Short mmCIF file of C-alpha atoms in Angstrom, two decimals:
data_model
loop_
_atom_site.label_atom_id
_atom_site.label_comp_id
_atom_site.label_asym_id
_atom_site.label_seq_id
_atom_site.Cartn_x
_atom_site.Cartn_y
_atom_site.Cartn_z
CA UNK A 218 36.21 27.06 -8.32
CA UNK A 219 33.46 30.17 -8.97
CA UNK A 220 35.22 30.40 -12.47
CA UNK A 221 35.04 26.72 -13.12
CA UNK A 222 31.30 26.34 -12.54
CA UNK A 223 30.73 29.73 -14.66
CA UNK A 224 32.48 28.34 -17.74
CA UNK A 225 30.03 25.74 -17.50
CA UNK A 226 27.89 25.73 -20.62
CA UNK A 227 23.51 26.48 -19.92
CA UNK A 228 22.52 24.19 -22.67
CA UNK A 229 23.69 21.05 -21.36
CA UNK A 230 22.14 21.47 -17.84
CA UNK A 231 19.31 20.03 -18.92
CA UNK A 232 20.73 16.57 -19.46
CA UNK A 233 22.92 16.58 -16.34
CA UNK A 234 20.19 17.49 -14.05
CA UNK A 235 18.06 14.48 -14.77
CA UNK A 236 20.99 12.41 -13.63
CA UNK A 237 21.39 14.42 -10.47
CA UNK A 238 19.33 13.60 -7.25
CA UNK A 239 17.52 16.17 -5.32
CA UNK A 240 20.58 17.30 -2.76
CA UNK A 241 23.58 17.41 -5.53
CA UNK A 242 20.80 19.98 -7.25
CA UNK A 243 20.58 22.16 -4.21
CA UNK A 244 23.83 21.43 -3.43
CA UNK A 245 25.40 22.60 -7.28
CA UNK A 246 22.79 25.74 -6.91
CA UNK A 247 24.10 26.93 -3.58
CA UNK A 248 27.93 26.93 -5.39
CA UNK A 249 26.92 29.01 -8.95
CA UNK A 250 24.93 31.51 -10.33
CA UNK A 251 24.79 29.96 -13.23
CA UNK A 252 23.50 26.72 -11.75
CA UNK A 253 20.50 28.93 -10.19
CA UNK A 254 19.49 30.69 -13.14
CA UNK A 255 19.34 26.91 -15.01
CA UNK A 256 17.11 25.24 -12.25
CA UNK A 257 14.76 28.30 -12.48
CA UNK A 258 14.53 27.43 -16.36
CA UNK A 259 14.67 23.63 -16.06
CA UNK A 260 11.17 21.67 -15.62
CA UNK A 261 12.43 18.57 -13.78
CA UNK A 262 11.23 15.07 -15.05
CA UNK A 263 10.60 13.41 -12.01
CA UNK A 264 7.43 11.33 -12.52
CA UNK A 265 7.48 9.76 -8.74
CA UNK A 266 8.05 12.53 -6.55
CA UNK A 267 7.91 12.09 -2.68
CA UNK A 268 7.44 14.98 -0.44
CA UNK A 269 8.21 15.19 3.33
CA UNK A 270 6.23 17.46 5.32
CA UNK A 271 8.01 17.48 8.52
CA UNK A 272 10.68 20.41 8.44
CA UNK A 273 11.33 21.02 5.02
CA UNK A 274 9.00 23.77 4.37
CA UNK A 275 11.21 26.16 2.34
CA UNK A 276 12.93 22.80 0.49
CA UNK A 277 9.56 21.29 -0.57
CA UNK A 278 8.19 24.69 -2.41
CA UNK A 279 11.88 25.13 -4.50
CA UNK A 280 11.39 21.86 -5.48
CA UNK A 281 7.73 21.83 -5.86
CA UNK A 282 8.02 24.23 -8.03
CA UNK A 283 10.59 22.48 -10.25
CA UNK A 284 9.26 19.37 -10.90
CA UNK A 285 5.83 19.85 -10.01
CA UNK A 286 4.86 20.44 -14.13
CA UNK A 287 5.86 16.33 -15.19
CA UNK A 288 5.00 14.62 -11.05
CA UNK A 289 2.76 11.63 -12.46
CA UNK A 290 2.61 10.04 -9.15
CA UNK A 291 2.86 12.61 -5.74
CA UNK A 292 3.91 10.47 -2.65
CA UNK A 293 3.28 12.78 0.70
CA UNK A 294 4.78 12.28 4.25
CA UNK A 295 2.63 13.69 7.16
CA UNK A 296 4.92 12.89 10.02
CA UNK A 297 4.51 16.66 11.15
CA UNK A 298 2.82 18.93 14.14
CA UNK A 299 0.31 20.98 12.95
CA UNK A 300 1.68 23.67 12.19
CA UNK A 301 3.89 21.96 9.98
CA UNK A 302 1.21 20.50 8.54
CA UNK A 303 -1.15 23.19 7.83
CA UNK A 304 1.90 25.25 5.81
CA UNK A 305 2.40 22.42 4.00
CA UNK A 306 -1.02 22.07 2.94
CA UNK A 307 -1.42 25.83 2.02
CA UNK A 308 1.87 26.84 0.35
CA UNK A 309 3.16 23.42 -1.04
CA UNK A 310 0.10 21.43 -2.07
CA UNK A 311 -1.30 24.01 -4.23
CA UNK A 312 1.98 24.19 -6.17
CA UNK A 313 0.72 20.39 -7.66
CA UNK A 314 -2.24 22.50 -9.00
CA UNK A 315 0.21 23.15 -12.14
CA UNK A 316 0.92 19.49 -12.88
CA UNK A 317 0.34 18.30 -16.13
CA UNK A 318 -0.89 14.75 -15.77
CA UNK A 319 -0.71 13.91 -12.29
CA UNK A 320 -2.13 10.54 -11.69
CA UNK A 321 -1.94 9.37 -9.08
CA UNK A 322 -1.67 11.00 -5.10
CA UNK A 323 -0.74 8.99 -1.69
CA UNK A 324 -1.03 10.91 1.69
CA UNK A 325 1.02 9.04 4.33
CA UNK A 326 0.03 9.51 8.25
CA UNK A 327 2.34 9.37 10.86
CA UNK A 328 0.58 6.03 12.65
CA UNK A 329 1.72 4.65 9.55
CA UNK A 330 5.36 6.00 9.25
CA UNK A 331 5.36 5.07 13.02
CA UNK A 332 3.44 1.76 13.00
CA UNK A 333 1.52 2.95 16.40
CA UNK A 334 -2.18 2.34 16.81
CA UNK A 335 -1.42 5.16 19.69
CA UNK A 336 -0.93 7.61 16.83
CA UNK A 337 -4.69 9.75 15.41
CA UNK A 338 -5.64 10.03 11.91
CA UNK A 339 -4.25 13.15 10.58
CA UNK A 340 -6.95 15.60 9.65
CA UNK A 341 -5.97 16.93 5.87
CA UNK A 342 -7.43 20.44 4.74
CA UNK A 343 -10.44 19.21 3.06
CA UNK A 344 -10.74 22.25 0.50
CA UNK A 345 -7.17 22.33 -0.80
CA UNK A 346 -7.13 18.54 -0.87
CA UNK A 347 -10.69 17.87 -2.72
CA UNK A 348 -9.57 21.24 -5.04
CA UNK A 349 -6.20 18.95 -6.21
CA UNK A 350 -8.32 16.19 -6.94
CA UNK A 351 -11.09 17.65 -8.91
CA UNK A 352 -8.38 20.25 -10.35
CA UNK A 353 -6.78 16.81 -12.13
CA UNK A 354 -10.25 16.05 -12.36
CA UNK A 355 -9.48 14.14 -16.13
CA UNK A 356 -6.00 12.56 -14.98
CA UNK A 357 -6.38 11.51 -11.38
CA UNK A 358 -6.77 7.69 -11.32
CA UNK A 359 -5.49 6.69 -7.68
CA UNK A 360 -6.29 8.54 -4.37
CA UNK A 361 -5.09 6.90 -1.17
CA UNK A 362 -5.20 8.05 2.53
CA UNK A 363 -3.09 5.94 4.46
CA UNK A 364 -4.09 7.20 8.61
CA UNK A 365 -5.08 10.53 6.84
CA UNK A 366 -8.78 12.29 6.68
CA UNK A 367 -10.13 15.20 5.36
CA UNK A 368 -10.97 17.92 8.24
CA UNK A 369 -14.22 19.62 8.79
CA UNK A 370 -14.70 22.79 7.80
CA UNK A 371 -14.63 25.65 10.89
CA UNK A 372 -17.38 28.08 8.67
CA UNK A 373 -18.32 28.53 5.44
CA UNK A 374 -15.88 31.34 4.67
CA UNK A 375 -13.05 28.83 4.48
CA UNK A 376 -13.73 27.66 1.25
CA UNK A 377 -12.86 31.47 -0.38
CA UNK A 378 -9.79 31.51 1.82
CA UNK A 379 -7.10 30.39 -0.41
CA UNK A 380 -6.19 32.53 -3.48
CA UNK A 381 -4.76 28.92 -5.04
CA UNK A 382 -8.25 27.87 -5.03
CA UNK A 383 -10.04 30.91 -6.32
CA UNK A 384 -7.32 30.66 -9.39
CA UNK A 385 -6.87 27.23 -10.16
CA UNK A 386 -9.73 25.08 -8.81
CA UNK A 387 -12.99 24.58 -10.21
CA UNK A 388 -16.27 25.80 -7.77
CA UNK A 389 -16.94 23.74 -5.04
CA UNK A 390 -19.39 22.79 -2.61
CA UNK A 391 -17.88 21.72 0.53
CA UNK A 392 -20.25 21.80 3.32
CA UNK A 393 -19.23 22.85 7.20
CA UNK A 394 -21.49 20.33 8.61
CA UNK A 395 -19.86 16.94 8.92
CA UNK A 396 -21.49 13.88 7.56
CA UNK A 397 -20.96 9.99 7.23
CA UNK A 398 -21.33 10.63 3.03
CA UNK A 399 -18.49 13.11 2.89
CA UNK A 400 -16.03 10.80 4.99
CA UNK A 401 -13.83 10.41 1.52
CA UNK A 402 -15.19 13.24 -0.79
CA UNK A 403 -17.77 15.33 -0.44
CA UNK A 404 -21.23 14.45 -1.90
CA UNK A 405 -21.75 18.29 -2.96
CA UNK A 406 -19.45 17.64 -5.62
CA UNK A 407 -21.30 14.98 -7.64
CA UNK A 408 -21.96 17.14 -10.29
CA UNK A 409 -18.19 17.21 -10.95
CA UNK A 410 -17.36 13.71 -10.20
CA UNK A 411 -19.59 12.21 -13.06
CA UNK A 412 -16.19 13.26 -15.33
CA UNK A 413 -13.67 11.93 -13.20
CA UNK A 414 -11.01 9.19 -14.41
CA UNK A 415 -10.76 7.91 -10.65
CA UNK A 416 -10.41 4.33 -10.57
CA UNK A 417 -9.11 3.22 -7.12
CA UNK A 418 -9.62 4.56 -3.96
CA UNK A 419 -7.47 3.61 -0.72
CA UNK A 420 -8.81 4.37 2.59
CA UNK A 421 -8.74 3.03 6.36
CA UNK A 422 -11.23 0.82 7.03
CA UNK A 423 -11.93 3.03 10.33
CA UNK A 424 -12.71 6.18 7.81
CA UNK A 425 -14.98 4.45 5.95
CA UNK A 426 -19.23 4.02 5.78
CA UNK A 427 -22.01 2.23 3.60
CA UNK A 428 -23.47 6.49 2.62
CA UNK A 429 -19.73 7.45 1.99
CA UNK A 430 -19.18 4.21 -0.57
CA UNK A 431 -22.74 5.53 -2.15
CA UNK A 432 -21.39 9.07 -3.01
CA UNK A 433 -18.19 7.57 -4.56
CA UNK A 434 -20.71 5.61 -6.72
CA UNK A 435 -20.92 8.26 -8.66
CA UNK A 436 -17.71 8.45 -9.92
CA UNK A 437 -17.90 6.80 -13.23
CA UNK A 438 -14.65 4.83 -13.42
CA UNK A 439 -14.87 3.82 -9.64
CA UNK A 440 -14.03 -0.16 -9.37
CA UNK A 441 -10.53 -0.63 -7.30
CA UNK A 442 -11.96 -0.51 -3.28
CA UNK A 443 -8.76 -1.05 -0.73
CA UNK A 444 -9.39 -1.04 2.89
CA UNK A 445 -6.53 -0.86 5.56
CA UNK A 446 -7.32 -2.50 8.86
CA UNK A 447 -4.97 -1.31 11.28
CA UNK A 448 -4.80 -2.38 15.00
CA UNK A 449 -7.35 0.35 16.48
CA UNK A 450 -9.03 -0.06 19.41
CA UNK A 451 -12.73 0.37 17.99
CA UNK A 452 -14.88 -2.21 16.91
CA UNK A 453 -15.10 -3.07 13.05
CA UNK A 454 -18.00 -1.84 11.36
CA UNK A 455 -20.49 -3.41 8.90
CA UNK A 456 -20.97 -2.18 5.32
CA UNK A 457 -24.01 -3.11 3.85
CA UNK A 458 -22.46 -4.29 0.95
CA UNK A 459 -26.05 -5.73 -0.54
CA UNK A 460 -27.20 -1.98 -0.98
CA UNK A 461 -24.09 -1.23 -2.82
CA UNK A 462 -24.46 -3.48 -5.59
CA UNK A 463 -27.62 -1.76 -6.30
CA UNK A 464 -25.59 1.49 -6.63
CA UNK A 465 -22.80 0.59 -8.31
CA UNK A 466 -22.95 -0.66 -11.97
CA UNK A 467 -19.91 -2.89 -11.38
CA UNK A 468 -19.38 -4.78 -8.11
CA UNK A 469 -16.36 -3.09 -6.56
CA UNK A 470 -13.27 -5.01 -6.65
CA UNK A 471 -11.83 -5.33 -2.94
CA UNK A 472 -8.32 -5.23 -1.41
CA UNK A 473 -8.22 -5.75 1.80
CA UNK A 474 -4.71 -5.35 3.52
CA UNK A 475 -4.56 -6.31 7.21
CA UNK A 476 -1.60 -4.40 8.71
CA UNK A 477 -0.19 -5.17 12.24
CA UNK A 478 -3.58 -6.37 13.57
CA UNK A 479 -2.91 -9.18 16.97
CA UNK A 480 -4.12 -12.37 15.86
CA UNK A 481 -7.30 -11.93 18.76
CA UNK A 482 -8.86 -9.60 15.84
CA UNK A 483 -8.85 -12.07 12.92
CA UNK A 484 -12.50 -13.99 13.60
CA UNK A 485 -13.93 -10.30 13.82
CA UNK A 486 -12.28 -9.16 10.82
CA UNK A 487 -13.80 -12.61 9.19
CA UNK A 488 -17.27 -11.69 10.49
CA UNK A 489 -17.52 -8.47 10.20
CA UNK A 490 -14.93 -7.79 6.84
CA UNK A 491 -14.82 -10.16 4.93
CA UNK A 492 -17.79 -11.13 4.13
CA UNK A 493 -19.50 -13.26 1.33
CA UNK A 494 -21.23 -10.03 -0.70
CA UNK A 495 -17.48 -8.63 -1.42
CA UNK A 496 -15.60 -9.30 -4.66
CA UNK A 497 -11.94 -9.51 -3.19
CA UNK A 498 -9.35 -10.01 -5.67
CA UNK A 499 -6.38 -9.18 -2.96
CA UNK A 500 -5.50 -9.73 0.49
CA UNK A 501 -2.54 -8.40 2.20
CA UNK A 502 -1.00 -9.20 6.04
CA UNK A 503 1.58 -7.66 6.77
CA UNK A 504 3.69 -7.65 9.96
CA UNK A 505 1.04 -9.21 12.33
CA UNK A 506 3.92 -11.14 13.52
CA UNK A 507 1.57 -14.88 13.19
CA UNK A 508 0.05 -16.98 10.40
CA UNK A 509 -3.73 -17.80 11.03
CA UNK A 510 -5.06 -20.71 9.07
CA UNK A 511 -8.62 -19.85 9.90
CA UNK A 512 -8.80 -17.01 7.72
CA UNK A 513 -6.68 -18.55 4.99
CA UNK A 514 -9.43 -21.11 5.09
CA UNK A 515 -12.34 -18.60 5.20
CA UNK A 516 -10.80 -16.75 2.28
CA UNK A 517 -10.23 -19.70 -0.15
CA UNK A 518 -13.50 -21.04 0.77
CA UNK A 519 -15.59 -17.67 0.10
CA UNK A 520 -13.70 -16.18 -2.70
CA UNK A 521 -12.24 -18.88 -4.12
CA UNK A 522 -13.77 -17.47 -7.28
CA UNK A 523 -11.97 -14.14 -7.38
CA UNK A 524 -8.88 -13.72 -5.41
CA UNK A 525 -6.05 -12.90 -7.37
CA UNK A 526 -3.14 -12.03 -4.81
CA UNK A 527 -2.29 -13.34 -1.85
CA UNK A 528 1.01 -11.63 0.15
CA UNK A 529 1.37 -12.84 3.98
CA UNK A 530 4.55 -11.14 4.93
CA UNK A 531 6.33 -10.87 8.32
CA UNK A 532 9.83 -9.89 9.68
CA UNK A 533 12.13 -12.57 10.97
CA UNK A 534 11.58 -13.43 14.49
CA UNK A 535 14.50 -12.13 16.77
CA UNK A 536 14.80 -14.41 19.29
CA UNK A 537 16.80 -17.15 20.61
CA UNK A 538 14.08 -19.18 21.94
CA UNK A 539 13.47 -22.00 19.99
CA UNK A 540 10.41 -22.64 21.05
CA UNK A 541 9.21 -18.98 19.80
CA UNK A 542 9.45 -20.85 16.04
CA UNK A 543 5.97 -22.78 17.08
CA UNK A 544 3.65 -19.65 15.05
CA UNK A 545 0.19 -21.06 17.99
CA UNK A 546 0.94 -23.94 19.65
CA UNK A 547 -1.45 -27.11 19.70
CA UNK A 548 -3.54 -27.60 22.33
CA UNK A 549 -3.02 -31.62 21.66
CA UNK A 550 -0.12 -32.02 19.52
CA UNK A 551 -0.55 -34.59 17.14
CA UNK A 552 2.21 -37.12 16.12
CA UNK A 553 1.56 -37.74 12.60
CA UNK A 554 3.43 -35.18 10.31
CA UNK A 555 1.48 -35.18 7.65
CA UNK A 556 -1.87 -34.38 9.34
CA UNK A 557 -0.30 -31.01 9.24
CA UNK A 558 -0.92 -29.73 5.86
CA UNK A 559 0.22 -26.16 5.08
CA UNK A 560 -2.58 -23.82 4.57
CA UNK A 561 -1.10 -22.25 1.44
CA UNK A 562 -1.65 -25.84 -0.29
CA UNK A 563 -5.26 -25.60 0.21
CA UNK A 564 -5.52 -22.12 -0.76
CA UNK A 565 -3.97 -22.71 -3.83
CA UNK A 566 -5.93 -26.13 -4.64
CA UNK A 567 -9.00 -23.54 -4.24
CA UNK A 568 -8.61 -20.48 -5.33
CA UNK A 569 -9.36 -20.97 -9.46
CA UNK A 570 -7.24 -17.66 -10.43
CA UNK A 571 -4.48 -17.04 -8.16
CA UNK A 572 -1.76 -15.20 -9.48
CA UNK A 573 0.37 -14.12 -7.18
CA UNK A 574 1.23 -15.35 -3.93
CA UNK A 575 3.97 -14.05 -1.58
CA UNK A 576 5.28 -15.51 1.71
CA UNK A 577 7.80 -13.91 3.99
CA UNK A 578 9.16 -14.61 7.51
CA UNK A 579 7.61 -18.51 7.44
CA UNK A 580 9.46 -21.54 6.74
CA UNK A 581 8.11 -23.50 3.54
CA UNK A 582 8.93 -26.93 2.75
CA UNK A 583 10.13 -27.48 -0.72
CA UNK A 584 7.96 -30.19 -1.79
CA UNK A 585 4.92 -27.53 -0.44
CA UNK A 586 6.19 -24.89 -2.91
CA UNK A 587 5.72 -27.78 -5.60
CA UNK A 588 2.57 -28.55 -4.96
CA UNK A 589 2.00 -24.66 -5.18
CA UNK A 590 2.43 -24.73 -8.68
CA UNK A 591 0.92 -27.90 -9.48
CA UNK A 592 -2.12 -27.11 -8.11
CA UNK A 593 -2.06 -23.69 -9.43
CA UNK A 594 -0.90 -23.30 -12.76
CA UNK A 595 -2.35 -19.62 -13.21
CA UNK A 596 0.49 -18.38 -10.94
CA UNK A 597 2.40 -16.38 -12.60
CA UNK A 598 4.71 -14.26 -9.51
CA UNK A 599 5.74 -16.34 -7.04
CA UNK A 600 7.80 -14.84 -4.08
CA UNK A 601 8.81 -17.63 -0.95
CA UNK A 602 11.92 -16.41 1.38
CA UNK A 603 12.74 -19.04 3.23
CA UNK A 604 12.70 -22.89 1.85
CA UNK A 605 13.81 -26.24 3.32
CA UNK A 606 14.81 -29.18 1.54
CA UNK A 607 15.11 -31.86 4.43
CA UNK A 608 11.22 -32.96 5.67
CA UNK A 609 12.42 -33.64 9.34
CA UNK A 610 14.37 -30.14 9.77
CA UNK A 611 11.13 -28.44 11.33
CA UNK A 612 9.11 -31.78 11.66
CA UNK A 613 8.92 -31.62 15.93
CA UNK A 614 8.57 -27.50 15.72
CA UNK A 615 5.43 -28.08 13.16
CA UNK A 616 3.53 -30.97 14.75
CA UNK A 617 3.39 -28.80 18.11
CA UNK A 618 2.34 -26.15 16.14
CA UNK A 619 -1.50 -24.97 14.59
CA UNK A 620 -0.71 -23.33 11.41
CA UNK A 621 1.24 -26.33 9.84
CA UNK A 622 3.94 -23.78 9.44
CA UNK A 623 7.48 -22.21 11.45
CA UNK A 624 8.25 -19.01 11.74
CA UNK A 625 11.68 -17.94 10.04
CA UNK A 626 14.21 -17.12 13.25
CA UNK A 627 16.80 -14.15 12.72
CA UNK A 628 19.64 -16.44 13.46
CA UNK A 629 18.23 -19.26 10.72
CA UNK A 630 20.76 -20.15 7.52
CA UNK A 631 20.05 -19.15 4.22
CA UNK A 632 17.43 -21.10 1.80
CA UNK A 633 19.05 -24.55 1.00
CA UNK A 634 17.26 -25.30 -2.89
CA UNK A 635 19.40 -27.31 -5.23
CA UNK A 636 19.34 -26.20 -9.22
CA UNK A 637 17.39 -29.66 -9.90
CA UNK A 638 14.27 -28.61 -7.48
CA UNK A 639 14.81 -25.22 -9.26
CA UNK A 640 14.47 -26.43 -12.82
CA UNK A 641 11.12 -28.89 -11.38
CA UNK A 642 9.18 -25.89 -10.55
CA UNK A 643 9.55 -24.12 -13.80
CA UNK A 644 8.20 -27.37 -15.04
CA UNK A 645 5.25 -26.24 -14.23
CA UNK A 646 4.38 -22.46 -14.71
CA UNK A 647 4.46 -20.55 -17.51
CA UNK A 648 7.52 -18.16 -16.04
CA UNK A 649 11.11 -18.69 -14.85
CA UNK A 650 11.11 -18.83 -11.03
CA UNK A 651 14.63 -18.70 -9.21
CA UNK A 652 14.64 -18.64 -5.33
CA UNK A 653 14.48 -14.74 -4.14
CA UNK A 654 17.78 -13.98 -2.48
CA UNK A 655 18.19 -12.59 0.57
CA UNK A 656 20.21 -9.42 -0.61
CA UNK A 657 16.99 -9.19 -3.10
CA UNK A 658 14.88 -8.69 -0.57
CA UNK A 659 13.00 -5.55 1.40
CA UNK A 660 15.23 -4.45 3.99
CA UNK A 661 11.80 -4.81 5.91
CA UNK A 662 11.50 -8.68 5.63
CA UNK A 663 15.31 -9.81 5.57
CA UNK A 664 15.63 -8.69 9.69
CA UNK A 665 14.82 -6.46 12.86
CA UNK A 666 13.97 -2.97 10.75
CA UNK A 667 12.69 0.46 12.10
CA UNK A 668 8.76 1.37 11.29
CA UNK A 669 10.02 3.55 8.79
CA UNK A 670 11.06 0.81 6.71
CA UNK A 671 8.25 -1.55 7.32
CA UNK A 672 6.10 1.52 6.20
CA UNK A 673 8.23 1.58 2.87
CA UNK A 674 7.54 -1.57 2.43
CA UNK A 675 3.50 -1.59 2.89
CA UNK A 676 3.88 1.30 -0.09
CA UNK A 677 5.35 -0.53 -2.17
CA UNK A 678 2.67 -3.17 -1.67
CA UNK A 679 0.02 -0.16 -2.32
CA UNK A 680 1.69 1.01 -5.53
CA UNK A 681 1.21 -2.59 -7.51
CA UNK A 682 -0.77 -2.56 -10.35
CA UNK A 683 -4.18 -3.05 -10.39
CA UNK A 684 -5.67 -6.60 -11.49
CA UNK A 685 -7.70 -6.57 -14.55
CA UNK A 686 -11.43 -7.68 -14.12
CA UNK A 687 -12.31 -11.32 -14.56
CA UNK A 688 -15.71 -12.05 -15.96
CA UNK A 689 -17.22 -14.88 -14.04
#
């Protein structure tokens, strides 16, 4: 078999190894010589490139080093111990240094990958980190840190402690005194961040301050703002959000994404969140496990101007309690279906430039979903999992309920939309909408799922596309 993989041809290696995924690499380099020697010239095209921290030290720095020249976008995995982590951040990182055009770089916590409020922000190594993002100081466009922060310096000696840095990374001033305006990026570094291409910023809405928002004013190309509210124990904070516009040239355009939060937190995250001096253009809840028409009617009534996206996704409810499809029940139930409108009506009668508008884990009614798009003809993604033809299938389960809504039950059939209803809809919107099916789903919203995958999922939320400004 030895002599078989040595008559094997260098030149071609090139072509076969961008068809080969990351094991069958190892895997051919561990059989051949010849293999080895071809990796070690071969710059791997890999423009997504996810990295797991958590023991795969001596893995993660071959393969760093083999497709860390053409990474656009650098996905990292923190689900580590410390010691772990701190390797990772001093051999591995610093290997990204090299990349060419690196755009784009996502630090995943472990109270994400776990879905545990129980779980602390990991604390990053703030001079390696900040060094790889003013290193791709003309490339870098997104930064997120999903239940990550950047550590505090122990003295100031830590700065010169890493040959990477002295080699690769331009000077910086990283102070060992922790302050509420270096909670993202240090405000040192201003004189550097006046040439930065960073457009959007993702950050925990715990990690985040009014002075911290104020040094990230001056980056120039600074407009995409998304805040993750996770279930944590401490109270929300305020951002004076007045004072910002008077530092920003632009007003920042908001995401919010509201991520396993119990519905008891929702009026505080109205009061105290969204608030009327915000420009949100997106808002995200995922797995909260409960619609809450309140804040869909907050949301359409304050930013009915500017919101551009609205995703409300949850698993399917595994139970066999029927009474478990009621999402809050009414305190006086009221016999008259139709008092019961569905929120997502409104919000679409309101909100001027909705574009997209995803619902998972809720039963809709089909004639709802047509008044969706006749209301809304601006829509141009439209994403609904579940849909019901027959009026009276859920009518007693939604006049005991609040949200004018049912949850979607594990044990529910399949979608039941005729091709007639099908071809209606495209009537009228401007693309070709077909009912999603449930093998096209995210493993994450077709059943029962581990936290791993509903964390795969919220990514895949965070790595959409920006929405284009709207002058109003």
């Amino acid at each position: 078999m030895a002599l078989n993989w040595e008559t094997v041809p260098l030149l071609p290696l090139r072509c076969i190894m961008d068809h080969l995924s990351t094991e069958d690499a190892l895997a051919a380099m561990s059989t051949c010589r010849h293999w080895r020697n071809a990796m070690m010239l071969y710059e791997g095209r890999r423009r997504t490139f996810e990295m797991r921290a958590k023991h795969n030290l001596e893995k993660n720095l071959f393969i760093a080093r083999i497709f860390k020249r053409h990474t656009r976008s650098l996905h990292v995995y923190l689900d580590c111990n410390e010691t772990e982590l701190e390797k990772f951040m001093n051999l591995v990182l610093p290997q990204f240094f090299d990349s060419a055009k690196l755009q784009e770089v996502i630090f995943i916590g472990p109270s994400y990958i776990q879905q545990s409020h129980h779980v602390p922000f990991v604390k990053l190594n703030r001079v390696i980190t900040e060094s790889l993002v003013f290193k791709h100081l003309r490339n870098l466009q997104r930064l997120q840190f999903l239940g990550c922060r950047l550590n505090t310096l122990h003295n100031e000696n830590e700065v010169y402690a890493h040959k990477q840095i002295e080699y690769y990374s331009r000077p910086l001033n990283i102070s060992s005194v922790q302050t509420p305006a270096d909670a993202v990026l240090s405000s040192g570094n201003q004189h550097l961040m006046q040439y930065s291409t960073l457009k959007h910023i993702a950050v925990d809405y715990e990690q985040i301050n009014t002075t911290a928002l104020m040094t990230l004013a001056h980056l120039p190309n600074f407009e995409y703002l998304s805040l993750n509210i996770t279930h944590k124990k401490q109270p929300y904070q305020e951002i004076d959000w007045p004072e910002l516009q008077l530092v920003f040239r632009k007003p920042l355009l908001v995401t919010v994404n509201i991520i396993g939060v119990p519905i008891r937190r929702f009026s505080e995250i109205m009061v105290k969140v969204l608030v009327s001096n915000i420009t949100l253009i997106s808002l995200k809840v995922m797995f909260c496990k409960s619609l809450y028409t309140p804040l869909l009617s907050h949301v359409s009534r304050v930013y009915e101007a500017s919101l551009r996206e609205v995703v409300w996704a949850d698993s399917p409810h595994d139970s066999l309690d029927p009474y478990q499809r009621i999402v809050r029940p009414l305190r006086h139930p009221h016999p008259d279906t139709y008092a019961h409108v569905n929120p997502f009506v409104l919000l679409c009668w309101q909100c001027v430039h909705l574009q997209r508008l995803v619902i998972h884990g809720y039963w809709v009614w089909q004639y709802d979903l047509l008044g969706f798009v006749r209301l809304r003809k601006t829509l141009s993604h439209l994403e609904i999992s579940a849909i019901y033809s027959k009026q009276d299938r859920y009518s007693h389960s939604i006049q005991m309920s609040e949200e004018g809504s049912v949850r979607v039950m594990c044990g529910d059939p399949p979608s039941d939309v005729d091709a007639d209803f099908v071809q209606e809809v495209n009537e009228y919107i401007d693309f070709k909408w077909t009912p999603t099916p449930i093998a096209g789903l995210h493993p994450a919203i077709r059943g029962p799922c581990s936290a791993a995958t509903r964390a795969d999922f919220m990514l895949h939320e965070a790595k959409k596309p920006d929405w284009p400004r709207i002058n109003m």
